[in-house]
Coordinates of C-alpha atoms (C1' of nucleotides) in Angstrom, one line a residue:
Chain A
X2 CA 102.5 108.3 124.2
X3 CA 100.9 110.5 126.8
X4 CA 103.0 113.4 127.7
X5 CA 102.3 113.1 131.2
X6 CA 100.3 115.8 132.7
X7 CA 98.9 115.9 136.1
X8 CA 99.5 119.5 136.4
X9 CA 96.8 121.9 135.4
X10 CA 99.2 124.0 133.2
X11 CA 98.8 123.8 129.5
X12 CA 99.3 120.5 128.1
X13 CA 100.5 121.2 124.6
X14 CA 98.4 118.9 122.6
X15 CA 96.0 117.3 124.8
X16 CA 97.0 113.9 125.9
X17 CA 93.7 112.6 124.7
X18 CA 92.4 112.7 121.2
X19 CA 88.8 113.4 120.4
X20 CA 86.7 110.6 119.2
X21 CA 86.3 112.0 115.8
X22 CA 90.0 112.5 115.2
X23 CA 90.7 109.0 116.4
X24 CA 88.0 107.6 114.2
X25 CA 89.5 109.4 111.3
X26 CA 93.0 108.2 112.0
X27 CA 91.7 104.7 112.2
X28 CA 89.9 105.0 108.9
X29 CA 93.0 106.4 107.3
X30 CA 95.2 103.7 108.6
X31 CA 92.8 101.0 107.7
X32 CA 92.2 102.4 104.2
X33 CA 95.8 102.0 103.2
X34 CA 96.1 98.5 104.7
X35 CA 92.9 97.3 103.1
X36 CA 94.0 98.8 99.8
X37 CA 97.4 97.1 100.1
X38 CA 96.3 93.7 101.3
X39 CA 92.6 93.3 101.0
X40 CA 90.0 92.7 103.7
X41 CA 91.0 89.2 104.7
X42 CA 94.7 90.0 104.3
X43 CA 94.5 92.8 106.9
X44 CA 94.3 92.2 110.6
X45 CA 92.7 94.4 113.2
X46 CA 96.0 94.3 115.1
X47 CA 97.9 95.8 112.2
X48 CA 95.3 98.5 111.8
X49 CA 95.4 99.4 115.4
X50 CA 99.2 99.5 115.3
X51 CA 99.3 101.6 112.2
X52 CA 96.9 104.1 113.9
X53 CA 99.0 104.0 117.1
X54 CA 96.3 102.8 119.4
X55 CA 95.4 99.5 121.1
X56 CA 93.3 97.0 119.3
X57 CA 90.6 97.3 122.0
X58 CA 90.1 101.0 121.1
X59 CA 89.4 100.0 117.5
X60 CA 86.4 98.0 118.7
X61 CA 85.2 101.0 120.7
X62 CA 84.9 102.9 117.5
X63 CA 83.7 100.2 115.2
X64 CA 81.7 97.2 116.3
X65 CA 83.5 94.9 114.0
X66 CA 86.3 94.8 111.4
X67 CA 83.6 94.5 108.8
X68 CA 81.8 97.6 110.0
X69 CA 85.1 99.5 109.7
X70 CA 85.5 98.3 106.1
X71 CA 82.0 99.3 105.3
X72 CA 82.5 102.7 106.9
X73 CA 85.5 103.2 104.6
X74 CA 83.8 102.3 101.4
X75 CA 80.8 104.5 102.4
X76 CA 83.1 107.4 103.1
X77 CA 85.3 107.1 100.1
X78 CA 82.4 106.6 97.8
X79 CA 81.3 110.2 97.9
X80 CA 83.3 112.8 96.1
X81 CA 82.8 114.8 93.0
X82 CA 85.7 117.0 91.9
X83 CA 86.5 117.7 88.3
X84 CA 82.9 118.1 87.5
X85 CA 83.1 121.8 86.6
X86 CA 86.0 121.5 84.3
X87 CA 84.3 118.6 82.6
X88 CA 81.0 120.3 82.3
X89 CA 82.6 123.3 80.8
X90 CA 84.2 121.2 78.1
X91 CA 80.9 119.5 77.7
X92 CA 79.1 122.7 76.9
X93 CA 81.8 124.0 74.6
X94 CA 81.5 120.8 72.6
X95 CA 85.3 120.6 72.8
X96 CA 85.7 116.9 72.2
X97 CA 89.4 116.7 72.5
X98 CA 89.5 118.7 75.7
X99 CA 86.8 116.6 77.4
X100 CA 88.4 113.3 76.6
X101 CA 91.9 114.6 77.5
X102 CA 90.6 115.8 80.7
X103 CA 89.0 112.6 81.7
X104 CA 92.0 110.5 80.6
X105 CA 94.6 112.7 82.2
X106 CA 92.7 112.9 85.4
X107 CA 92.6 109.2 85.7
X108 CA 96.1 108.6 84.5
X109 CA 97.9 111.3 86.4
X110 CA 96.3 110.1 89.6
X111 CA 98.3 107.0 89.1
X112 CA 100.6 108.1 91.9
X113 CA 97.9 106.9 94.3
X114 CA 96.3 103.6 93.3
X115 CA 94.7 103.3 96.7
X116 CA 91.1 103.9 95.5
X117 CA 91.5 101.6 92.5
X118 CA 93.0 98.8 94.7
X119 CA 90.2 99.3 97.2
X120 CA 87.6 99.1 94.5
X121 CA 89.1 95.9 92.9
X122 CA 89.5 94.2 96.3
X123 CA 86.0 95.0 97.3
X124 CA 84.6 93.7 94.0
X125 CA 86.7 90.5 94.1
X126 CA 86.0 89.8 97.7
X127 CA 82.4 90.4 97.2
X128 CA 81.7 93.1 99.7
X129 CA 78.1 94.2 99.7
X130 CA 79.0 97.9 99.1
X131 CA 81.3 97.2 96.2
X132 CA 78.7 97.9 93.6
X133 CA 77.8 101.1 95.3
X134 CA 81.4 102.1 95.7
X135 CA 81.9 101.4 92.0
X136 CA 78.8 103.3 91.0
X137 CA 80.1 106.4 92.8
X138 CA 83.6 106.2 91.5
X139 CA 82.9 105.4 87.9
X140 CA 79.2 106.0 87.2
X141 CA 79.7 109.7 87.4
X142 CA 82.2 109.7 84.5
X143 CA 80.4 107.0 82.7
X144 CA 77.1 108.7 82.6
X145 CA 78.6 112.1 81.9
X146 CA 80.6 110.8 79.0
X147 CA 77.7 108.7 77.6
X148 CA 75.5 111.8 77.8
X149 CA 78.0 113.9 76.0
X150 CA 78.5 111.3 73.3
X151 CA 74.8 111.0 72.7
X152 CA 74.6 114.7 72.3
X153 CA 77.5 114.9 69.9
X154 CA 75.8 112.1 67.8
X155 CA 72.7 114.3 67.7
X156 CA 74.9 117.2 66.6
X157 CA 76.1 114.9 63.8
X158 CA 79.6 115.2 64.9
X159 CA 80.0 111.6 66.0
X160 CA 79.1 108.5 64.2
X161 CA 75.8 106.9 65.4
X162 CA 77.3 104.5 67.9
X163 CA 75.9 103.2 71.1
X164 CA 76.8 106.0 73.5
X165 CA 76.9 103.8 76.6
X166 CA 79.2 101.3 74.9
X167 CA 81.4 104.1 73.6
X168 CA 81.8 105.6 77.0
X169 CA 82.6 102.2 78.5
X170 CA 85.2 101.6 75.8
X171 CA 87.0 104.8 76.5
X172 CA 87.0 104.4 80.3
X173 CA 88.1 100.8 79.6
X174 CA 91.2 102.0 77.8
X175 CA 92.1 104.3 80.7
X176 CA 91.4 101.7 83.4
X177 CA 93.3 99.0 81.6
X178 CA 96.3 101.4 81.5
X179 CA 96.1 101.9 85.2
X180 CA 95.7 98.3 85.8
X181 CA 98.9 97.4 83.9
X182 CA 101.0 100.2 85.3
X183 CA 99.7 101.0 88.7
X184 CA 98.8 97.6 89.9
X185 CA 100.8 95.2 88.0
X186 CA 103.7 97.6 87.9
X187 CA 104.7 97.3 84.3
X188 CA 107.0 100.1 83.1
X189 CA 105.7 102.9 81.0
X190 CA 107.6 103.8 77.9
X191 CA 106.0 107.2 77.3
X192 CA 105.2 110.3 79.3
X193 CA 101.8 110.8 80.7
X194 CA 101.0 113.5 78.3
X195 CA 102.0 111.6 75.3
X196 CA 100.0 108.6 76.4
X197 CA 96.9 110.7 76.9
X198 CA 97.2 112.3 73.5
X199 CA 97.7 109.0 71.8
X200 CA 94.8 107.3 73.6
X201 CA 92.4 110.2 72.9
X202 CA 93.4 110.5 69.3
X203 CA 93.0 106.7 68.9
X204 CA 89.6 106.7 70.3
X205 CA 88.3 109.8 68.5
X206 CA 89.7 109.0 65.1
X207 CA 89.9 105.3 65.1
X208 CA 92.5 103.1 63.7
X209 CA 91.6 102.9 60.0
X210 CA 93.0 105.5 57.7
X211 CA 89.9 107.2 56.6
X212 CA 90.9 109.2 53.6
X213 CA 94.1 110.2 51.9
X214 CA 93.0 113.7 52.9
X215 CA 95.3 116.6 52.6
Chain B
X28 CA 93.8 53.7 88.6
X29 CA 93.9 50.3 90.2
X30 CA 90.6 49.0 91.1
X31 CA 91.7 45.6 91.6
X32 CA 90.5 43.5 94.2
X33 CA 92.7 41.2 96.1
X34 CA 90.7 41.3 99.2
X35 CA 87.8 39.2 99.6
X36 CA 85.1 41.8 100.1
X37 CA 84.9 44.2 97.2
X38 CA 85.2 47.7 98.5
X39 CA 83.2 50.0 96.2
X40 CA 85.4 52.1 94.0
X41 CA 89.1 51.5 94.5
X42 CA 90.0 52.6 97.9
X43 CA 93.0 54.5 96.8
X44 CA 93.7 57.2 94.1
X45 CA 97.0 57.6 92.4
X46 CA 99.2 60.5 93.5
X47 CA 98.8 62.4 90.2
X48 CA 95.1 62.2 90.2
X49 CA 94.9 63.4 93.7
X50 CA 97.3 66.2 93.0
X51 CA 95.1 67.2 90.0
X52 CA 92.0 67.1 92.1
X53 CA 93.6 69.2 94.8
X54 CA 94.7 71.8 92.2
X55 CA 91.3 71.9 90.7
X56 CA 89.5 72.4 94.0
X57 CA 92.0 75.0 95.1
X58 CA 91.8 76.9 91.8
X59 CA 88.1 77.6 92.2
X60 CA 88.5 78.5 95.8
X61 CA 91.4 80.8 95.2
X62 CA 89.6 82.4 92.3
X63 CA 86.5 82.9 94.4
X64 CA 88.0 84.2 97.6
X65 CA 91.7 84.9 97.0
X66 CA 94.7 83.4 98.7
X67 CA 94.2 84.8 102.2
X68 CA 90.5 84.2 102.0
X69 CA 90.8 80.5 101.4
X70 CA 91.8 78.0 104.0
X71 CA 93.6 74.7 103.6
X72 CA 90.8 73.0 105.4
X73 CA 88.3 74.3 102.8
X74 CA 90.5 73.1 99.9
X75 CA 90.9 69.7 101.5
X76 CA 87.2 69.4 102.0
X77 CA 86.4 70.4 98.5
X78 CA 88.9 67.8 97.2
X79 CA 87.4 65.3 99.5
X80 CA 90.5 64.4 101.4
X81 CA 92.0 65.2 104.8
X82 CA 94.0 68.4 105.3
X83 CA 97.1 66.3 106.1
X84 CA 97.1 64.8 102.6
X85 CA 97.2 68.2 101.1
X86 CA 100.5 68.8 102.9
X87 CA 101.8 65.5 101.6
X88 CA 101.4 66.8 98.1
X89 CA 102.3 70.4 98.6
X90 CA 104.8 71.6 101.2
X91 CA 102.7 74.7 102.0
X92 CA 99.6 76.5 101.0
X93 CA 101.8 79.0 99.2
X94 CA 103.4 76.3 97.2
X95 CA 100.0 75.0 96.1
X96 CA 99.1 78.5 94.9
X97 CA 102.3 78.8 93.0
X98 CA 101.8 75.4 91.4
X99 CA 98.4 76.6 90.2
X100 CA 99.6 79.8 88.7
X101 CA 102.5 78.0 87.0
X102 CA 100.2 75.4 85.6
X103 CA 97.4 77.7 84.4
X104 CA 100.0 80.1 82.9
X105 CA 100.8 77.9 80.0
X106 CA 98.2 77.6 77.2
X107 CA 97.9 78.8 73.8
X108 CA 94.7 78.0 71.8
X109 CA 93.1 80.4 69.4
X110 CA 96.6 81.0 67.9
X111 CA 95.9 79.4 64.6
X112 CA 92.7 81.2 63.9
X113 CA 94.2 84.5 64.8
X114 CA 97.3 83.9 62.7
X115 CA 95.2 83.0 59.7
X116 CA 93.3 86.3 60.0
X117 CA 96.6 88.0 60.5
X118 CA 98.0 86.7 57.2
X119 CA 94.8 87.6 55.4
X120 CA 95.0 91.1 56.6
X121 CA 91.4 90.7 57.6
X122 CA 91.2 93.5 60.2
X123 CA 87.6 93.0 61.2
X124 CA 87.9 89.3 61.5
X125 CA 91.0 89.5 63.7
X126 CA 89.6 92.0 66.1
X127 CA 86.3 90.3 66.2
X128 CA 88.0 87.0 67.0
X129 CA 90.0 88.5 69.8
X130 CA 87.0 90.3 71.3
X131 CA 84.6 87.5 71.1
X132 CA 87.1 85.0 72.4
X133 CA 87.5 87.1 75.5
X134 CA 83.9 88.1 75.9
X135 CA 82.3 84.7 75.2
X136 CA 84.5 83.1 77.7
X137 CA 82.7 85.2 80.3
X138 CA 80.9 82.2 81.5
X139 CA 84.1 81.3 83.3
X140 CA 85.7 84.3 85.0
X141 CA 88.0 82.0 87.0
X142 CA 91.2 82.9 85.2
X143 CA 90.5 86.6 85.3
X144 CA 89.7 86.5 89.0
X145 CA 92.8 84.4 89.7
X146 CA 94.8 86.9 87.7
X147 CA 93.4 89.9 89.5
X148 CA 93.7 88.4 92.9
X149 CA 97.3 87.4 92.3
X150 CA 98.1 90.9 91.1
X151 CA 96.4 92.6 94.0
X152 CA 97.8 90.2 96.6
X153 CA 101.2 90.6 95.1
X154 CA 102.1 87.0 94.4
X155 CA 105.6 86.7 92.9
X156 CA 104.2 84.8 89.9
X157 CA 101.5 87.3 89.2
X158 CA 103.5 89.1 86.5
X159 CA 104.5 85.9 84.9
X160 CA 100.9 84.7 85.0
X161 CA 99.8 87.9 83.4
X162 CA 102.5 87.8 80.7
X163 CA 101.3 84.3 79.7
X164 CA 97.6 85.2 79.7
X165 CA 97.8 88.5 78.0
X166 CA 101.2 89.0 76.5
X167 CA 100.3 86.6 73.8
X168 CA 97.4 88.6 72.5
X169 CA 99.1 91.8 73.2
X170 CA 102.2 91.1 71.2
X171 CA 100.3 89.5 68.4
X172 CA 98.0 92.4 68.1
X173 CA 100.7 95.0 68.4
X174 CA 102.6 93.2 65.7
X175 CA 99.6 93.1 63.4
X176 CA 98.9 96.7 63.9
X177 CA 102.4 97.6 63.1
X178 CA 102.3 95.7 59.9
X179 CA 99.0 97.3 58.9
X180 CA 100.5 100.7 59.5
X181 CA 103.3 99.8 57.2
X182 CA 100.7 98.7 54.7
X183 CA 99.3 102.1 54.9
X184 CA 95.9 100.7 56.0
X185 CA 96.1 102.1 59.6
X186 CA 97.0 105.5 60.8
X187 CA 100.5 105.8 62.1
X188 CA 99.7 105.3 65.8
X189 CA 101.8 103.6 68.4
X190 CA 101.1 100.0 67.8
X191 CA 101.7 98.9 71.4
X192 CA 99.4 101.5 72.8
X193 CA 96.7 100.7 70.2
X194 CA 96.9 97.0 71.1
X195 CA 96.7 97.9 74.8
X196 CA 93.7 100.1 74.1
X197 CA 91.7 97.4 72.4
X198 CA 92.4 94.8 75.0
X199 CA 91.5 97.4 77.6
X200 CA 88.1 97.8 76.1
X201 CA 87.5 94.1 76.3
X202 CA 89.0 93.6 79.7
X203 CA 87.0 96.5 81.1
X204 CA 83.8 94.9 79.7
X205 CA 84.6 91.6 81.5
X206 CA 85.4 93.5 84.7
X207 CA 82.1 95.2 84.7
X208 CA 80.0 92.2 83.8
X209 CA 81.8 89.1 84.9
X210 CA 83.2 90.4 88.1
X211 CA 81.1 93.3 89.2
X212 CA 78.0 91.5 87.8
X213 CA 76.5 94.5 86.1
X214 CA 73.7 93.5 83.6
X215 CA 74.4 93.4 79.9
X216 CA 71.9 95.2 77.7
X217 CA 73.1 93.7 74.4
X218 CA 73.9 90.3 73.1
X219 CA 77.5 89.2 72.9
X220 CA 77.6 89.4 69.2
X221 CA 76.2 92.9 69.0
X222 CA 78.6 94.0 71.7
X223 CA 81.6 92.7 69.8
X224 CA 80.5 94.2 66.6
X225 CA 80.1 97.6 68.2
X226 CA 83.4 97.5 70.1
X227 CA 85.3 96.5 67.0
X228 CA 83.7 99.1 64.8
X229 CA 84.3 101.7 67.4
X230 CA 87.9 100.9 67.7
X231 CA 88.6 100.5 64.0
X232 CA 86.6 103.5 62.8
X233 CA 86.8 105.8 65.7
X234 CA 84.2 108.1 67.0
X235 CA 84.4 111.1 64.9
X236 CA 82.4 111.1 61.7
X237 CA 85.1 111.3 59.1
X238 CA 83.5 112.2 55.9
X239 CA 80.0 112.3 54.5
X240 CA 81.2 109.5 52.3
X241 CA 78.8 107.6 50.2
Chain C
dA18 C1' 103.3 35.3 104.1
dT19 C1' 106.0 39.3 104.4
dG20 C1' 108.0 43.4 104.2
dG21 C1' 108.5 47.8 101.7
dT22 C1' 106.0 51.7 99.9
dG23 C1' 102.8 55.1 99.1
dA24 C1' 97.8 56.7 100.1
dG25 C1' 95.4 58.2 103.7
dT26 C1' 94.0 60.2 108.3
dA27 C1' 92.8 61.6 113.5
dA28 C1' 94.5 64.2 116.5
dG29 C1' 97.4 67.1 117.6
dT30 C1' 100.7 72.0 118.0
dA31 C1' 101.8 76.6 118.2
dT32 C1' 100.2 80.7 116.7
dT33 C1' 97.0 84.1 115.2
dC34 C1' 92.5 85.7 114.6
dA35 C1' 88.4 88.9 115.8
dC36 C1' 86.6 90.4 119.6
dT37 C1' 85.7 91.3 125.2
dC38 C1' 86.3 92.6 129.8
dA39 C1' 87.7 94.8 133.7
dC40 C1' 90.0 98.5 134.6
dT41 C1' 92.7 103.3 134.7
dA42 C1' 93.1 108.0 133.8
dG43 C1' 92.1 112.7 131.6
dT44 C1' 88.4 116.2 131.3
dG45 C1' 84.7 119.5 131.9
dA46 C1' 80.8 120.9 134.5
dA47 C1' 78.6 121.5 139.1
Chain D
dT3 C1' 86.6 118.6 145.1
dT4 C1' 83.6 115.7 143.3
dC5 C1' 81.5 113.2 139.8
dA6 C1' 79.9 111.6 135.4
dC7 C1' 81.8 110.7 131.1
dT8 C1' 84.8 109.4 127.7
dA9 C1' 89.6 108.0 125.8
dG10 C1' 92.3 104.5 126.5
dT11 C1' 94.5 99.9 127.6
dG12 C1' 96.5 95.0 129.2
dA13 C1' 95.2 90.8 129.5
dG14 C1' 92.5 87.9 128.2
dT15 C1' 88.6 84.6 125.2
dG16 C1' 87.3 80.8 122.1
dA17 C1' 87.7 79.7 117.6
dA18 C1' 90.6 79.3 113.4
dT19 C1' 94.8 79.1 111.2
dA20 C1' 98.8 76.6 108.7
dC21 C1' 101.2 72.9 109.4
dT22 C1' 103.0 68.1 112.0
dT23 C1' 103.1 63.8 114.1
dA24 C1' 102.4 59.2 114.6
dC25 C1' 99.9 56.2 112.9
dT26 C1' 96.8 52.7 109.7
dC27 C1' 95.8 50.4 105.7
dA28 C1' 96.0 48.9 100.7
dC29 C1' 98.8 47.0 97.4
dC30 C1' 102.3 44.4 95.2
dA31 C1' 106.9 42.3 94.2
dT32 C1' 109.4 39.1 96.2

DNA sequence: ATGGTGAGTAAGTATTCACTCACTAGTGAA
DNA sequence: TTCACTAGTGAGTGAATACTTACTCACCAT
């Protein structure tokens, strides 16, 4: 792996990697392995191999396998993104847009179920950071949505339901969808767009035919 | 099953258990361990200890740890229950009753998240029977519900939504709830009954205030 | 009694696990 | 050049791991 350099002349690409880079590559390798096979299902040897280093080096960067896992959860827990778009829709009181945004964000991302798998594994395996990880990943949307629903109820636009429960229900629909298709691998019969439209309409309008309107 | 004493000195409690009983006790012990810690997280030693036998005996009954796991999934996959009640509601076209029944069945059972954990672990860990297991556990309700919704649409009682998607959405709401509270351990603010009522009403009537009716 | 059978186990085996240690080599500053 | 420092590793360590072997004992029909 070294390119062999005794000579002073430029070594393209230093033969040594900085500590931070190495740490990042270890985290990246470990993330996909932990997401694929869980904490107990992944060995430090596999992680080291995936990162292209010796197992010993892994332990130079992280005192234990567990610490590496914790570092991953802590790192991945923080991100926002999407906030602005959502908040704009929020202010405009554009129900359909807001719900569509949330749904399609979650559903489109299905290409990469890593985070979801990581979350589920950590919850099932009972890692101490799992709740925190969950909070960061879901609480954001949850609280935002619940707040929006509450306001729309005050507007008189929504029925007087429990906003927290309603938010949970909507996120549940989306999560369940991802569970079935991204994790269990069931085939999807419809396009993403059609799915999102249908789910949003279902949630906003309910199932019962309200009036023979029009 | 024999207690039977030929020997002079009574030995407390039959010294031997029948093969089937032992097999059952191994399966029972293994089920809770696999549900708690997953396949890779559980060792054959732990299972044997929980069943109160030697590790060697486990391998007399099951050729491998994997085979034991498979036997569990295959066994737990088959059960019906609840069918009659649901089918009655189905025939009566009693929407609220049917949905309430489904929801409360799932939610009340929260006391024992074993099956759900087993299901999720098997899905995440990629066991070959996970899909089958899932089919048996969920497909029943899913198909039943989808069929019912389809009929009610034909009746003109429900809006013309996609019945399969609608069924999925409702089950998603319930599953998500269990995920949050049974697996992640988040506290519940409402009673089971209130929750079920709210979820059902939400799903049936939707969120948007339809008309200033009555 | 006796011999066949199935329940049961103690004590392995080979391998893999997370983790260490003793050590080499590249690098930048003095 | 030297030297301190850090990136990096091969070759371990003891403890588990899944699974085996060779054996003992209880029971029962002959």
